[in-house]
Short mmCIF file of C-alpha atoms and ligand atoms in Angstrom, two decimals:
data_model
loop_
_atom_site.label_atom_id
_atom_site.label_comp_id
_atom_site.label_asym_id
_atom_site.label_seq_id
_atom_site.Cartn_x
_atom_site.Cartn_y
_atom_site.Cartn_z
CA MET F 674 4.90 8.43 16.33
CA THR F 675 6.29 5.90 19.05
CA ASP F 676 9.77 5.08 19.19
CA SER F 677 10.08 2.23 17.44
CA PRO F 678 9.26 1.09 14.09
CA LEU F 679 6.45 -0.79 12.74
CA LEU F 680 8.65 -2.40 9.81
CA LYS F 681 12.40 -3.20 9.93
CA VAL F 682 13.72 -4.63 6.55
CA ASN F 683 17.27 -6.57 6.69
CA ASP F 684 18.72 -6.95 3.44
CA LEU F 685 16.11 -8.31 1.82
CA SER F 686 16.74 -9.52 -1.89
CA LYS F 687 14.50 -11.57 -3.89
CA PHE F 688 15.52 -14.31 -7.15
CA TYR F 689 13.79 -14.76 -10.03
CA GLY F 690 15.77 -17.69 -11.29
CA THR F 691 19.15 -15.19 -11.46
CA ARG F 692 17.83 -12.31 -12.64
CA HIS F 693 16.91 -10.79 -9.42
CA GLY F 694 13.91 -8.53 -8.04
CA CYS F 695 15.37 -6.49 -5.46
CA ARG F 696 18.32 -6.47 -4.51
CA ASN F 697 19.83 -5.92 -0.69
CA VAL F 698 17.10 -3.79 0.33
CA ALA F 699 16.24 -2.12 3.83
CA PHE F 700 14.75 0.50 5.72
CA GLU F 701 12.55 0.80 8.34
CA LEU F 702 8.97 2.76 8.54
CA TRP F 703 7.13 4.11 11.15
CA PRO F 704 4.04 4.57 12.77
CA GLY F 705 2.36 7.02 11.15
CA GLU F 706 5.04 7.77 8.18
CA VAL F 707 3.22 7.27 4.64
CA LEU F 708 6.60 5.39 2.49
CA ALA F 709 6.80 5.36 -0.80
CA ILE F 710 8.41 3.40 -4.00
CA VAL F 711 9.61 5.23 -6.76
CA GLY F 712 11.21 4.33 -9.75
CA GLU F 713 10.79 3.08 -13.24
CA SER F 714 9.22 0.77 -14.46
CA GLY F 715 11.07 -2.94 -14.05
CA SER F 716 13.00 -1.70 -10.66
CA GLY F 717 11.80 -4.02 -8.53
CA LYS F 718 8.69 -1.57 -6.93
CA THR F 719 6.51 -4.71 -6.41
CA THR F 720 8.83 -7.61 -5.90
CA LEU F 721 10.17 -5.32 -2.96
CA LEU F 722 6.72 -4.07 -1.42
CA ASN F 723 4.67 -8.05 -2.37
CA CYS F 724 7.67 -9.43 -0.25
CA LEU F 725 7.09 -6.60 2.61
CA SER F 726 3.32 -8.02 2.84
CA THR F 727 4.58 -11.30 2.37
CA ARG F 728 2.38 -11.86 -0.98
CA LEU F 729 6.00 -13.32 -2.16
CA THR F 730 8.88 -14.63 -0.13
CA PRO F 731 12.40 -13.80 -0.81
CA THR F 732 15.60 -14.89 -1.26
CA THR F 733 17.17 -14.15 1.48
CA GLY F 734 16.91 -11.04 4.27
CA SER F 735 14.08 -10.84 6.55
CA VAL F 736 11.50 -8.72 7.21
CA GLU F 737 9.98 -7.72 11.56
CA TYR F 738 7.36 -6.80 12.10
CA GLN F 739 5.66 -5.07 15.55
CA MET F 740 2.90 -6.99 16.50
CA ARG F 741 -0.15 -4.91 18.49
CA ASP F 742 1.72 -6.06 22.27
CA GLY F 743 4.66 -4.80 20.79
CA SER F 744 6.35 -7.46 20.42
CA PHE F 745 8.60 -7.63 17.15
CA ARG F 746 8.00 -10.73 14.64
CA ASP F 747 9.92 -11.91 11.34
CA LEU F 748 7.12 -12.16 9.00
CA TYR F 749 8.93 -15.29 6.65
CA HIS F 750 8.98 -17.16 9.86
CA MET F 751 5.52 -16.45 11.08
CA SER F 752 2.49 -20.02 10.24
CA GLU F 753 0.24 -18.73 7.09
CA ALA F 754 -2.79 -18.47 9.96
CA GLU F 755 -0.98 -16.00 11.48
CA ARG F 756 -0.59 -13.84 7.85
CA ARG F 757 -3.01 -14.18 7.38
CA PHE F 758 -4.43 -13.49 10.49
CA LEU F 759 -2.17 -10.32 9.81
CA MET F 760 -3.49 -9.39 6.70
CA ARG F 761 -6.98 -9.12 8.01
CA THR F 762 -7.22 -7.87 10.36
CA ASP F 763 -3.65 -5.43 10.73
CA TRP F 764 -3.08 -4.65 7.26
CA GLY F 765 -4.51 -3.97 3.65
CA PHE F 766 -3.30 -4.31 0.41
CA VAL F 767 -4.91 -1.62 -2.65
CA HIS F 768 -4.14 -3.27 -6.30
CA GLN F 769 -3.65 -1.17 -9.04
CA ASN F 770 -6.75 -2.54 -10.40
CA PRO F 771 -9.54 -3.00 -8.49
CA ALA F 772 -10.40 -5.93 -9.92
CA ASP F 773 -8.01 -7.55 -8.75
CA GLY F 774 -8.97 -6.33 -4.84
CA LEU F 775 -13.02 -6.28 -5.38
CA ARG F 776 -15.17 -8.96 -5.28
CA MET F 777 -16.81 -8.21 -8.72
CA THR F 778 -20.18 -9.75 -9.30
CA VAL F 779 -21.27 -8.85 -5.47
CA SER F 780 -22.97 -5.10 -4.00
CA ALA F 781 -20.55 -2.24 -3.23
CA GLY F 782 -21.55 -2.88 1.06
CA ALA F 783 -20.76 -6.63 0.80
CA ASN F 784 -17.51 -6.05 -0.68
CA VAL F 785 -17.34 -3.37 2.68
CA GLY F 786 -19.10 -6.11 4.84
CA GLU F 787 -17.36 -9.37 3.95
CA ARG F 788 -14.20 -7.41 5.72
CA LEU F 789 -15.84 -6.52 8.73
CA MET F 790 -17.32 -9.83 9.11
CA ALA F 791 -13.96 -11.36 8.24
CA VAL F 792 -12.38 -9.51 11.27
CA GLY F 793 -15.79 -11.05 13.74
CA ASN F 794 -18.22 -8.96 12.64
CA ARG F 795 -21.71 -10.98 12.60
CA HIS F 796 -24.78 -8.06 13.07
CA TYR F 797 -26.27 -7.38 10.47
CA GLY F 798 -27.82 -4.10 10.55
CA ASN F 799 -23.89 -2.99 12.90
CA ILE F 800 -22.07 -3.63 9.69
CA ARG F 801 -24.36 -2.70 7.22
CA ALA F 802 -24.79 0.83 9.18
CA THR F 803 -21.03 0.54 8.65
CA ALA F 804 -20.62 0.58 5.59
CA THR F 805 -22.77 2.88 4.80
CA ASP F 806 -20.36 5.17 6.73
CA TRP F 807 -17.74 4.29 4.93
CA LEU F 808 -19.42 4.81 0.90
CA THR F 809 -20.04 7.74 2.29
CA ARG F 810 -16.53 8.81 3.32
CA VAL F 811 -15.11 7.44 -0.28
CA GLU F 812 -17.80 10.06 -1.78
CA ILE F 813 -19.84 6.73 -2.99
CA GLY F 814 -23.39 7.47 -3.13
CA VAL F 815 -25.41 5.62 -1.06
CA ASP F 816 -27.51 4.71 -3.75
CA ARG F 817 -24.96 2.88 -4.53
CA ILE F 818 -24.82 0.50 -1.76
CA ASP F 819 -26.90 -2.66 -3.51
CA ASP F 820 -25.26 -2.10 -7.21
CA GLN F 821 -21.90 -4.45 -7.84
CA PRO F 822 -18.46 -2.63 -9.15
CA ARG F 823 -17.99 -4.06 -12.73
CA ALA F 824 -21.37 -1.32 -12.81
CA PHE F 825 -19.03 1.27 -11.44
CA SER F 826 -16.36 3.56 -13.44
CA GLY F 827 -12.39 3.28 -12.07
CA GLY F 828 -12.11 6.14 -10.07
CA MET F 829 -14.97 4.53 -8.14
CA ARG F 830 -14.35 0.82 -7.89
CA GLN F 831 -10.97 1.92 -6.45
CA ARG F 832 -12.88 4.01 -3.74
CA LEU F 833 -14.40 1.06 -3.23
CA GLN F 834 -11.43 -1.33 -2.56
CA ILE F 835 -10.12 1.56 -0.55
CA ALA F 836 -13.50 1.19 1.55
CA ARG F 837 -12.95 -2.24 1.58
CA ASN F 838 -9.36 -1.59 2.98
CA LEU F 839 -9.68 0.69 6.44
CA VAL F 840 -12.75 -0.33 6.73
CA THR F 841 -11.47 -2.81 9.93
CA GLY F 842 -9.18 -0.09 10.87
CA PRO F 843 -5.36 -1.43 10.06
CA ARG F 844 -2.44 -0.02 10.93
CA LEU F 845 -0.07 -0.42 8.07
CA VAL F 846 -1.60 -0.67 3.94
CA PHE F 847 0.39 -1.32 1.19
CA MET F 848 -0.03 -0.08 -2.67
CA ASP F 849 1.12 -0.88 -5.84
CA GLU F 850 -0.27 2.91 -7.82
CA PRO F 851 -2.81 3.12 -6.48
CA THR F 852 -3.90 5.85 -9.02
CA GLY F 853 -2.25 3.81 -12.31
CA GLY F 854 -4.97 3.10 -14.45
CA LEU F 855 -7.47 6.56 -13.84
CA ASP F 856 -7.75 10.29 -15.99
CA VAL F 857 -5.76 12.37 -14.54
CA SER F 858 -9.13 14.65 -13.29
CA VAL F 859 -9.84 11.28 -11.51
CA GLN F 860 -6.01 10.77 -9.45
CA ALA F 861 -5.94 13.82 -8.16
CA ARG F 862 -9.31 13.58 -6.81
CA LEU F 863 -8.32 9.96 -5.45
CA LEU F 864 -4.85 11.62 -4.09
CA ASP F 865 -7.06 13.84 -2.41
CA LEU F 866 -9.25 11.83 -1.04
CA VAL F 867 -6.04 8.69 0.94
CA ARG F 868 -3.83 12.26 1.86
CA GLY F 869 -6.63 13.02 3.79
CA LEU F 870 -7.40 9.33 5.23
CA VAL F 871 -4.47 8.61 5.65
CA SER F 872 -3.79 12.03 8.19
CA ASP F 873 -7.78 11.37 9.76
CA LEU F 874 -6.50 7.31 10.58
CA GLY F 875 -3.14 8.37 11.65
CA LEU F 876 -2.27 5.67 9.02
CA SER F 877 0.95 3.74 7.96
CA ALA F 878 1.59 3.14 4.54
CA ILE F 879 3.44 2.60 1.65
CA ILE F 880 2.74 3.48 -1.93
CA VAL F 881 4.65 2.39 -4.53
CA THR F 882 4.56 4.82 -7.71
CA HIS F 883 6.21 5.80 -11.12
CA ASP F 884 4.91 9.24 -10.46
CA LEU F 885 6.47 11.58 -8.29
CA ALA F 886 4.22 13.68 -7.98
CA VAL F 887 2.01 10.89 -6.11
CA ALA F 888 4.97 10.70 -3.93
CA ARG F 889 5.20 14.52 -3.65
CA LEU F 890 1.60 14.69 -2.19
CA LEU F 891 1.59 11.35 0.05
CA SER F 892 4.83 10.87 1.13
CA HIS F 893 6.77 11.74 4.05
CA ARG F 894 9.77 9.82 3.15
CA MET F 895 10.97 7.71 -0.60
CA LEU F 896 13.07 5.31 -1.55
CA VAL F 897 14.16 5.41 -4.79
CA MET F 898 15.15 2.47 -6.49
CA LYS F 899 16.85 1.46 -9.80
CA ASP F 900 17.72 -2.25 -10.96
CA GLY F 901 16.38 -4.02 -8.18
CA HIS F 902 18.13 -1.61 -5.61
CA VAL F 903 17.19 1.45 -3.20
CA ILE F 904 19.89 4.23 -4.41
CA GLU F 905 18.68 6.82 -2.34
CA GLN F 906 16.25 7.39 0.70
CA GLY F 907 14.95 10.08 2.21
CA LEU F 908 13.08 12.65 3.71
CA THR F 909 10.44 13.65 0.13
CA ASP F 910 11.14 17.13 -0.07
CA ARG F 911 14.97 16.65 0.31
CA VAL F 912 14.76 14.19 -2.62
CA LEU F 913 13.02 15.80 -5.01
CA ASP F 914 14.41 19.41 -3.89
CA ASP F 915 17.89 18.24 -4.02
CA PRO F 916 18.71 15.15 -5.40
CA HIS F 917 21.69 13.60 -4.21
CA GLU F 918 22.41 10.66 -6.91
CA PRO F 919 22.04 11.03 -10.91
CA TYR F 920 19.61 8.91 -11.60
CA THR F 921 17.54 11.23 -9.09
CA GLN F 922 18.61 14.27 -10.80
CA LEU F 923 17.04 12.44 -14.51
CA LEU F 924 13.97 11.02 -13.18
CA VAL F 925 13.47 14.44 -10.88
CA SER F 926 14.38 16.77 -13.85
CA SER F 927 12.63 14.64 -16.27
CA ILE F 928 9.43 14.74 -14.20
CA LEU F 929 9.20 18.64 -14.32
CA GLN F 930 9.92 18.37 -18.45
CA VAL F 931 6.29 16.25 -18.51
N1 ADP B 926 7.45 -13.58 -11.63
C1 ADP B 926 8.40 -12.73 -12.65
N2 ADP B 926 9.23 -13.92 -13.19
C2 ADP B 926 10.80 -13.31 -13.45
N3 ADP B 926 11.13 -11.77 -12.92
C3 ADP B 926 10.35 -11.28 -12.99
C4 ADP B 926 8.97 -11.18 -12.20
N4 ADP B 926 8.22 -10.44 -11.73
C5 ADP B 926 9.28 -10.29 -12.04
N5 ADP B 926 10.24 -10.04 -12.43
C6 ADP B 926 11.85 -9.26 -12.65
O1 ADP B 926 12.15 -8.44 -11.87
C7 ADP B 926 12.25 -6.98 -11.58
C8 ADP B 926 12.20 -6.05 -11.72
O2 ADP B 926 9.85 -5.82 -11.66
P1 ADP B 926 9.08 -5.69 -11.15
O3 ADP B 926 9.45 -5.23 -9.26
O4 ADP B 926 7.63 -5.82 -10.98
O5 ADP B 926 9.45 -3.39 -10.94
P2 ADP B 926 8.42 -2.36 -11.63
O6 ADP B 926 7.41 -3.01 -10.37
O7 ADP B 926 9.13 -1.35 -9.98
O8 ADP B 926 7.62 -1.96 -12.30
C9 ADP B 926 12.33 -6.38 -13.81
O9 ADP B 926 13.82 -7.32 -13.94
C10 ADP B 926 11.12 -7.93 -14.15
O10 ADP B 926 11.20 -8.10 -15.24
MG1 MG B 927 5.09 -2.95 -10.59
#
């Protein structure tokens, strides 16, 4: 970890009309850190993630991002072109539903290769070789490279979406309930894979989940949300083993009863 954060979030709020999605959120994310955002349905997790990744514009507050040259830029004072460039090069976004992050009617290889072309790779042989390598890394058989993701199982689609996001070597990956729609056994395998990749690549990640077991397995630190507010934050082990807030205690004890 370096001596300055990758992301500085200041007093971020998002209103939908008069209803708030998230409110007065502040935290820092450090290079190489995996942060989980947890809370029950409707607590504001997706709203916050979308504000951080510029998919939504917050009503107030700022998000400063450390560029590769070390300078900090406010994400909401960038041009649309600069933001799009960041999304293509520095960031990944893994959707809960793989169909939202993949092109379902082009081949698996092209889904991965397309991202490489978007950052300027032009050599077909190299693109194909890198795509093959990434399919292997996410445990998709090389014999499936020309198949379309609509022919894949949910778990395979999600692994393909992860390959498509990581192939360009992003610095920061956003994930919204990455194991959400999957069977329990498929979830476990995917979590193992994500954990290995994030640690091998030294990625920073922000992972939204309602599942505390996912937070426990993947994250270093976590934010607990309730009604749009972050009500508790800290190291994941501390929050789960010694929750300070009554609401967090309730969340933790209800998961233990499952
Ligand atoms: N597009 C929207 N328009 C109006 N209200 C919304 C919209 N999206 C989310 N909300 C509201 O914002 C709050 C937080 O929602 P969300 O961020 O989706 O929570 P979570 O991801 O934790 O389930 C909820 O009260 C939800 O109903
Ligand atoms: Mg959500």
